[in-house]
PDB file of C-alpha atoms in Angstrom:
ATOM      1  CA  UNK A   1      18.000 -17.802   6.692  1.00 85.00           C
ATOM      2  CA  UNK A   2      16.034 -20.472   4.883  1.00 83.00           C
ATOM      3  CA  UNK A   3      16.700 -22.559   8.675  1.00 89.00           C
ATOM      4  CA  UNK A   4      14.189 -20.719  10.700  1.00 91.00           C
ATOM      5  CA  UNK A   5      12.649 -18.131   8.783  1.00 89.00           C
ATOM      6  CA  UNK A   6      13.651 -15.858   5.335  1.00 87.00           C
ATOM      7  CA  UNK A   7      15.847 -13.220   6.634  1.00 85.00           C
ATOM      8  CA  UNK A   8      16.419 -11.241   3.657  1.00 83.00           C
ATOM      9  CA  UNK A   9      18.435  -8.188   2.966  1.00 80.00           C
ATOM     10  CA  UNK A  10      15.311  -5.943   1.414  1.00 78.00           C
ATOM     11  CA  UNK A  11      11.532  -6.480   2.280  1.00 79.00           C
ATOM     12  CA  UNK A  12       9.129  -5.303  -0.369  1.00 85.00           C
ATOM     13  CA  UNK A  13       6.030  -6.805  -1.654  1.00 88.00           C
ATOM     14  CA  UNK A  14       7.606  -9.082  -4.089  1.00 87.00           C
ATOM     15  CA  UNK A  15       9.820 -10.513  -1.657  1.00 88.00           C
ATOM     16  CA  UNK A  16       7.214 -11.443   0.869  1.00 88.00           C
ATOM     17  CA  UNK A  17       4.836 -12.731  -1.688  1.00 89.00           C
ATOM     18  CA  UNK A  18       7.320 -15.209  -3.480  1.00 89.00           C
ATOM     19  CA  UNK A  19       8.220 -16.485  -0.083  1.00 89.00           C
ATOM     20  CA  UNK A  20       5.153 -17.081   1.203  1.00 90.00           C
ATOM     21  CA  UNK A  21       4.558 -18.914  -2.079  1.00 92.00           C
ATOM     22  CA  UNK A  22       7.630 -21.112  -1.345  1.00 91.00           C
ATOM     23  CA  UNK A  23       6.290 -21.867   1.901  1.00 91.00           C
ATOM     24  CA  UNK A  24       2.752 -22.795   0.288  1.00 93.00           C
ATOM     25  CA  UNK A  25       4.120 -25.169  -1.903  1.00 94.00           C
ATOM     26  CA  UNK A  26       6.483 -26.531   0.467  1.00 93.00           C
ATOM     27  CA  UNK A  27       4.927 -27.343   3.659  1.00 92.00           C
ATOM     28  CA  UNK A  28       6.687 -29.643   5.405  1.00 93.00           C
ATOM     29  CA  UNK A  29       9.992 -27.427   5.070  1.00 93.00           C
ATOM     30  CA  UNK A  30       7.640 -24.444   6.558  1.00 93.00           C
ATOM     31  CA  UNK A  31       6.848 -26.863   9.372  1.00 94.00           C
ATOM     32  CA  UNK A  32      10.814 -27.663   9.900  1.00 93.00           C
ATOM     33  CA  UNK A  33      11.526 -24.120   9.791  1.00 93.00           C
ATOM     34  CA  UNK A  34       8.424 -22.909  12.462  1.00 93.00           C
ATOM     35  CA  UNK A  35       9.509 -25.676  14.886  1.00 94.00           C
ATOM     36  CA  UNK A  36      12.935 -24.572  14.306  1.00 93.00           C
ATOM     37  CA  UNK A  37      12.139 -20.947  14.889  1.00 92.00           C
ATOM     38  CA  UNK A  38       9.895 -22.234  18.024  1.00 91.00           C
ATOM     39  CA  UNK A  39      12.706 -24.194  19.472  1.00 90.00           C
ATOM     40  CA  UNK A  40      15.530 -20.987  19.058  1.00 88.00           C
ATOM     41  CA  UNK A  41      13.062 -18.711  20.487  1.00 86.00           C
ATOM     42  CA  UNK A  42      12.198 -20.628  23.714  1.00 83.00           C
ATOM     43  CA  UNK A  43      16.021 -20.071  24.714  1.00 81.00           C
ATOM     44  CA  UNK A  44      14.571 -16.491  24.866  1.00 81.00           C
ATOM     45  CA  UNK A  45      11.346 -16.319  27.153  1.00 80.00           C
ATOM     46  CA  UNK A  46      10.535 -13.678  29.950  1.00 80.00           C
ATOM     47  CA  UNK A  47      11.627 -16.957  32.098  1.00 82.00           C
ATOM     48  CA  UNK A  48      14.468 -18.437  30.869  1.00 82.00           C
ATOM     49  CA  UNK A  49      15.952 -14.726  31.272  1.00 81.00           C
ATOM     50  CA  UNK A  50      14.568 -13.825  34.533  1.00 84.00           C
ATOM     51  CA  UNK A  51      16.127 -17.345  35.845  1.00 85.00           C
ATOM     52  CA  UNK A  52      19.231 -16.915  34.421  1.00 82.00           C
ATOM     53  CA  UNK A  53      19.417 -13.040  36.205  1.00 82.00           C
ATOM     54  CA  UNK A  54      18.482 -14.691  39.396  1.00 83.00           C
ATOM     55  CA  UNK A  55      21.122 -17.218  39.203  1.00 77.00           C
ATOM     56  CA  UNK A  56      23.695 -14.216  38.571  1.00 69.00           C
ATOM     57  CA  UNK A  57      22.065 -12.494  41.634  1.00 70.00           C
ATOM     58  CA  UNK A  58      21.978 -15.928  43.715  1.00 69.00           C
ATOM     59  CA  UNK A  59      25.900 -15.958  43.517  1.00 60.00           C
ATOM     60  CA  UNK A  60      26.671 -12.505  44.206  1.00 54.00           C
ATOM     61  CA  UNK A  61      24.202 -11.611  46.773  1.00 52.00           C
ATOM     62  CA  UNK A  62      23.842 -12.254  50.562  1.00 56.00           C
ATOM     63  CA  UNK A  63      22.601  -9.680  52.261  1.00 61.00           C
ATOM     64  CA  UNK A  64      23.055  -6.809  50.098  1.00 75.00           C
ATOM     65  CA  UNK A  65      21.142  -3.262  49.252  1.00 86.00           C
ATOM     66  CA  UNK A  66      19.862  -2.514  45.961  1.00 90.00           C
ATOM     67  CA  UNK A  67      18.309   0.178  44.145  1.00 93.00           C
ATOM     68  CA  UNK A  68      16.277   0.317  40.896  1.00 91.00           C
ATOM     69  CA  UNK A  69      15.614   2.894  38.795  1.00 93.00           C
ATOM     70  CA  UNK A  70      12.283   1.544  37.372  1.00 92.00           C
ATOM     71  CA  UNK A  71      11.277   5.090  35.544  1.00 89.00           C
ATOM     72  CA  UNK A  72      10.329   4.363  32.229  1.00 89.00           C
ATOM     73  CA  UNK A  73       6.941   3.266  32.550  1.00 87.00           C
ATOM     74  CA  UNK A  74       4.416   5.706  30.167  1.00 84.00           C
ATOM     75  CA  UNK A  75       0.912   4.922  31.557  1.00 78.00           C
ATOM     76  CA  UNK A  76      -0.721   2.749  34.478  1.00 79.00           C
ATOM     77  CA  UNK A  77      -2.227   0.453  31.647  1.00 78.00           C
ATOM     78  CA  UNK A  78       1.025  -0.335  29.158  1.00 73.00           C
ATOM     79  CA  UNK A  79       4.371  -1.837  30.080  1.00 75.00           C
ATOM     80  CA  UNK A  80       7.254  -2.199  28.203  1.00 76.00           C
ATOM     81  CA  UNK A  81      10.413  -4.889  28.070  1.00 78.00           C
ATOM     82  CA  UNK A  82      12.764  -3.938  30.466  1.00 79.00           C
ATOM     83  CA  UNK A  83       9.715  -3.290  32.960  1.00 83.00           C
ATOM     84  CA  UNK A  84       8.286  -6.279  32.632  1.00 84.00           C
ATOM     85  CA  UNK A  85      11.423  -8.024  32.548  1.00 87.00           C
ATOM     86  CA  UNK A  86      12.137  -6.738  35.804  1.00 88.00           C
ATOM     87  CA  UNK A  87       8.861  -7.176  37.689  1.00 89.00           C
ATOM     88  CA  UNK A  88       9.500 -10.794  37.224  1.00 88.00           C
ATOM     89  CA  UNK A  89      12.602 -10.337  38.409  1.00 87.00           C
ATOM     90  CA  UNK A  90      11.075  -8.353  41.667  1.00 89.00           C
ATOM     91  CA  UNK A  91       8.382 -11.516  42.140  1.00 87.00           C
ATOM     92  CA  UNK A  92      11.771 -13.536  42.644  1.00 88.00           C
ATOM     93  CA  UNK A  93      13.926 -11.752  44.902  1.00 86.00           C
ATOM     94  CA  UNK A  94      15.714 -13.540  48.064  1.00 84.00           C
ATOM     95  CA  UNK A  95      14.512 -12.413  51.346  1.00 81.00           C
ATOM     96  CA  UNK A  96      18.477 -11.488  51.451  1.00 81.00           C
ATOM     97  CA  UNK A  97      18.631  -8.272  49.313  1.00 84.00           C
ATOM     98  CA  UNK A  98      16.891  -6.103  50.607  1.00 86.00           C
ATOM     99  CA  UNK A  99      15.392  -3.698  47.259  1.00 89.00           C
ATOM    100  CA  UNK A 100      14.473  -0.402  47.016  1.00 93.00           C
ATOM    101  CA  UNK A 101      12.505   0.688  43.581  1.00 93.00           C
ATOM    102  CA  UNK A 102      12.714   3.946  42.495  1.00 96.00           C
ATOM    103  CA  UNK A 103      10.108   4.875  40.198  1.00 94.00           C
ATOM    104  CA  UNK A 104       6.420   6.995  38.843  1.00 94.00           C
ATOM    105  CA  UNK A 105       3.395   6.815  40.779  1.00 90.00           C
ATOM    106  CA  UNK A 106       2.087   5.770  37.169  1.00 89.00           C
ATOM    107  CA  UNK A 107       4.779   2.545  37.664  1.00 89.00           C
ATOM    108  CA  UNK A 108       3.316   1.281  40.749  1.00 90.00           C
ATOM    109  CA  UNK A 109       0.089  -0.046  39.711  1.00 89.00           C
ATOM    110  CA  UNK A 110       2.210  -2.531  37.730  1.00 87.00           C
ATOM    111  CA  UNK A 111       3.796  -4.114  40.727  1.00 86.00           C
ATOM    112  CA  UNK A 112       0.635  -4.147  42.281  1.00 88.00           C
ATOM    113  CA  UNK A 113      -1.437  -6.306  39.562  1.00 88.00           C
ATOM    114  CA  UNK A 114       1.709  -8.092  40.130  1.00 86.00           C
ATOM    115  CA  UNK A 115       1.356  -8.499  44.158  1.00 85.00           C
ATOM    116  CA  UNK A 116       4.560  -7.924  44.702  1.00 83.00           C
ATOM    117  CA  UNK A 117       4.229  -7.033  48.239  1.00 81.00           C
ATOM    118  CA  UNK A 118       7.230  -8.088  50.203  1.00 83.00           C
ATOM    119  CA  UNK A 119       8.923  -7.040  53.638  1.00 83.00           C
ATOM    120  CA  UNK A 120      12.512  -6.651  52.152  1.00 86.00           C
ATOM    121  CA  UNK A 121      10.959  -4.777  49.034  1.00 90.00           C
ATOM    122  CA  UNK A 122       9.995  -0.712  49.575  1.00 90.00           C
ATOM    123  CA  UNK A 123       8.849   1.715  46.634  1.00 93.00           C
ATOM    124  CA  UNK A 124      10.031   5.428  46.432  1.00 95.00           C
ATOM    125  CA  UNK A 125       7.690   6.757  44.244  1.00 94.00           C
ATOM    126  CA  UNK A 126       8.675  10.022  42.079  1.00 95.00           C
ATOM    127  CA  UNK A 127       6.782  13.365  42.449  1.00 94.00           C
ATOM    128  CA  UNK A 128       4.133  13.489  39.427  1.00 92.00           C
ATOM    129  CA  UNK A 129       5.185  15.716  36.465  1.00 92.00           C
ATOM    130  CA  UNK A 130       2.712  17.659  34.086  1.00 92.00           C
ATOM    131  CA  UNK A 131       3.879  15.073  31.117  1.00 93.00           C
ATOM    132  CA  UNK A 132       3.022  11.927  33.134  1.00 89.00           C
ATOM    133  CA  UNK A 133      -0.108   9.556  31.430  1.00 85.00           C
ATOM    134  CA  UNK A 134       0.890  10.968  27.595  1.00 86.00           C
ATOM    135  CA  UNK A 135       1.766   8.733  24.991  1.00 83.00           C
ATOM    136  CA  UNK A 136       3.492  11.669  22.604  1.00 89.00           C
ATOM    137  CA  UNK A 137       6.812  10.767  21.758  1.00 91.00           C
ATOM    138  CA  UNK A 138       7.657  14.544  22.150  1.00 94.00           C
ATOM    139  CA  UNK A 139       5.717  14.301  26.168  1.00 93.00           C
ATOM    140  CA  UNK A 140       7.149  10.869  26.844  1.00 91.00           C
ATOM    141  CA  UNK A 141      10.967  12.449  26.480  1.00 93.00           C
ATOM    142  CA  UNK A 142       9.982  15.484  28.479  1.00 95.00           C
ATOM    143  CA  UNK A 143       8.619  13.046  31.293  1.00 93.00           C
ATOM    144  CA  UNK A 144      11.402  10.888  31.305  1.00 93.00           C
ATOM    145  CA  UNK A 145      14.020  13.797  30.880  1.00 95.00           C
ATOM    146  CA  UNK A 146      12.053  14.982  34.678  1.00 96.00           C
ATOM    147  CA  UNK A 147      11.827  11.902  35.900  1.00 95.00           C
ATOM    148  CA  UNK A 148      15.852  11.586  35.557  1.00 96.00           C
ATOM    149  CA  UNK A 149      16.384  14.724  37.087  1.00 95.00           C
ATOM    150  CA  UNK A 150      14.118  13.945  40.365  1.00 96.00           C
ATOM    151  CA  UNK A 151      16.164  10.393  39.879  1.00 96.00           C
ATOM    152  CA  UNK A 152      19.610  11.953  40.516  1.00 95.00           C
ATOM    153  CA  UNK A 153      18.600  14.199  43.140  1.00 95.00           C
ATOM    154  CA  UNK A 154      16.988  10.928  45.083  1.00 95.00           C
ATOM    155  CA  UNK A 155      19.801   8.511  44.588  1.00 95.00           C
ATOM    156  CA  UNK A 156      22.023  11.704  46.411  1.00 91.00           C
ATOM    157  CA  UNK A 157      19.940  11.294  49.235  1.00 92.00           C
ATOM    158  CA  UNK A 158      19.440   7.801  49.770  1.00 90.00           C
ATOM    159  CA  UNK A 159      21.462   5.699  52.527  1.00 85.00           C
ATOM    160  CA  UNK A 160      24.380   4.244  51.174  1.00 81.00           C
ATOM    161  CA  UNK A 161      23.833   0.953  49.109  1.00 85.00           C
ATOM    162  CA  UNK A 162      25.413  -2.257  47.733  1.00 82.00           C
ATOM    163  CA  UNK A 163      24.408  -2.257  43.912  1.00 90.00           C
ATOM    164  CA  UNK A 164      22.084   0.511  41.911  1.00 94.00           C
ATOM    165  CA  UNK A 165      20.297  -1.273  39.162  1.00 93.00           C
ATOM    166  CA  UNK A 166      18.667   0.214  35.988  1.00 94.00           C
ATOM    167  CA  UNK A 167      15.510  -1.381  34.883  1.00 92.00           C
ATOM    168  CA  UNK A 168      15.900  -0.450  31.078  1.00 91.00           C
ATOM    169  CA  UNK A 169      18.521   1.181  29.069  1.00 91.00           C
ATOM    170  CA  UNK A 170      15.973   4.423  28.592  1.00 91.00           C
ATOM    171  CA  UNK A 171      16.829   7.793  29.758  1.00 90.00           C
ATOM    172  CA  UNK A 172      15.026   7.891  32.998  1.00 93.00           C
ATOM    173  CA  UNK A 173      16.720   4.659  33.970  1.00 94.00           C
ATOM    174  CA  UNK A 174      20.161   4.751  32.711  1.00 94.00           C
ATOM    175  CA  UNK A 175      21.311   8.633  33.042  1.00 95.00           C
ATOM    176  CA  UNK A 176      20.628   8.788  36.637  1.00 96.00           C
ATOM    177  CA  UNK A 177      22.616   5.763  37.367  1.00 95.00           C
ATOM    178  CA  UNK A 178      25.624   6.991  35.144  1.00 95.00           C
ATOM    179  CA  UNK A 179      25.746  10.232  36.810  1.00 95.00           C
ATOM    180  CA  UNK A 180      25.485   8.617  40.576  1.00 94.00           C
ATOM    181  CA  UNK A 181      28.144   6.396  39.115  1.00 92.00           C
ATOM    182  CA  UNK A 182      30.358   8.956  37.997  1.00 92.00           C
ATOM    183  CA  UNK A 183      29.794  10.565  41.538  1.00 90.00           C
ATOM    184  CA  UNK A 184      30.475   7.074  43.342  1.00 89.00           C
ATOM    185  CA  UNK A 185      33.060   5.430  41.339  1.00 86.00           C
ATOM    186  CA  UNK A 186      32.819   2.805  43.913  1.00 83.00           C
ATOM    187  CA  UNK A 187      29.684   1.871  43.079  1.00 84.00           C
ATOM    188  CA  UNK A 188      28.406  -1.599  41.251  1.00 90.00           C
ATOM    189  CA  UNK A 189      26.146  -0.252  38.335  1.00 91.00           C
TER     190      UNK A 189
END
């Protein structure tokens, strides 16, 4: 507070407007506190974390099987933060782990504008559901709440593997990997 930015502990209208008139009448601190703010939130760029997960990966990975539950996308057009987070992630990946990506035929047009396209990479793309391409909060749930289901009946069926990964921390992501981990207590979730 007052370092980077006004943090305070209520936001109304007075609030806002007597700190933007601080920052009008004192513009060089504004300056020290945008490059300030700046500098604290390059430490946090779709890069810095995608490098730092590969360097994780890097040490712990030779030749090892993944899967990734990738289901929360909403629409072919719109991505969201663990998504995106994670098709960088994707562009990255060793030619030793070889990655299998679960996910919604509305998901894969995302990797694609992405051209991720690589041998050691293969998609398993979920049957459609009826509440697929809605952005309802209400039909959103109900497609994610299928999508898990047709998740943990997949991950039953797949050949055994080294690692399952969850894309987000969203329904169709992370209750399909708890329940295969509570079935596989072996597993590395």
């Amino acid at each position: 507070h007052k370092k980077e930015g006004f943090f305070p502990s209520s936001l109304d209208v007075s609030t806002i407007s007597d700190y933007l008139s601080f920052l009008q009448t004192h513009p060089k601190l504004a300056q020290r506190m945008a490059n300030a703010a700046a500098k604290t939130a390059s430490k946090y760029s779709w890069e810095y974390h995608t490098q730092l997960l590969e360097k994780i990966i890097k040490q712990y990975l030779t030749k090892v099987q993944v899967v990734t539950t990738s289901n929360a996308f909403v629409s072919t057009q719109a991505t969201g933060g663990g998504d995106r987070f994670f098709i960088e992630l994707a562009k990255r990946l060793p030619k030793t782990v070889s990655l299998t990506i679960v996910l919604p035929y509305v998901g894969l047009p995302h990797f694609q504008r992405a051209q991720i396209d690589k041998p050691n990479i293969r998609y398993i793309l979920l049957s459609p559901n009826p509440f697929d391409q809605h952005e309802e909060a209400l039909l959103i749930f109900l497609a994610y709440l299928v999508r898990a289901f047709q998740t943990v009946y997949l991950l039953s069926r797949l050949s055994p593997f080294s690692i399952l990964h969850a894309a987000t921390d969203l329904t169709p992501d992370t209750v399909p990997a708890f329940i295969y981990r509570s079935t596989h207590p072996k597993s590395v979730w």
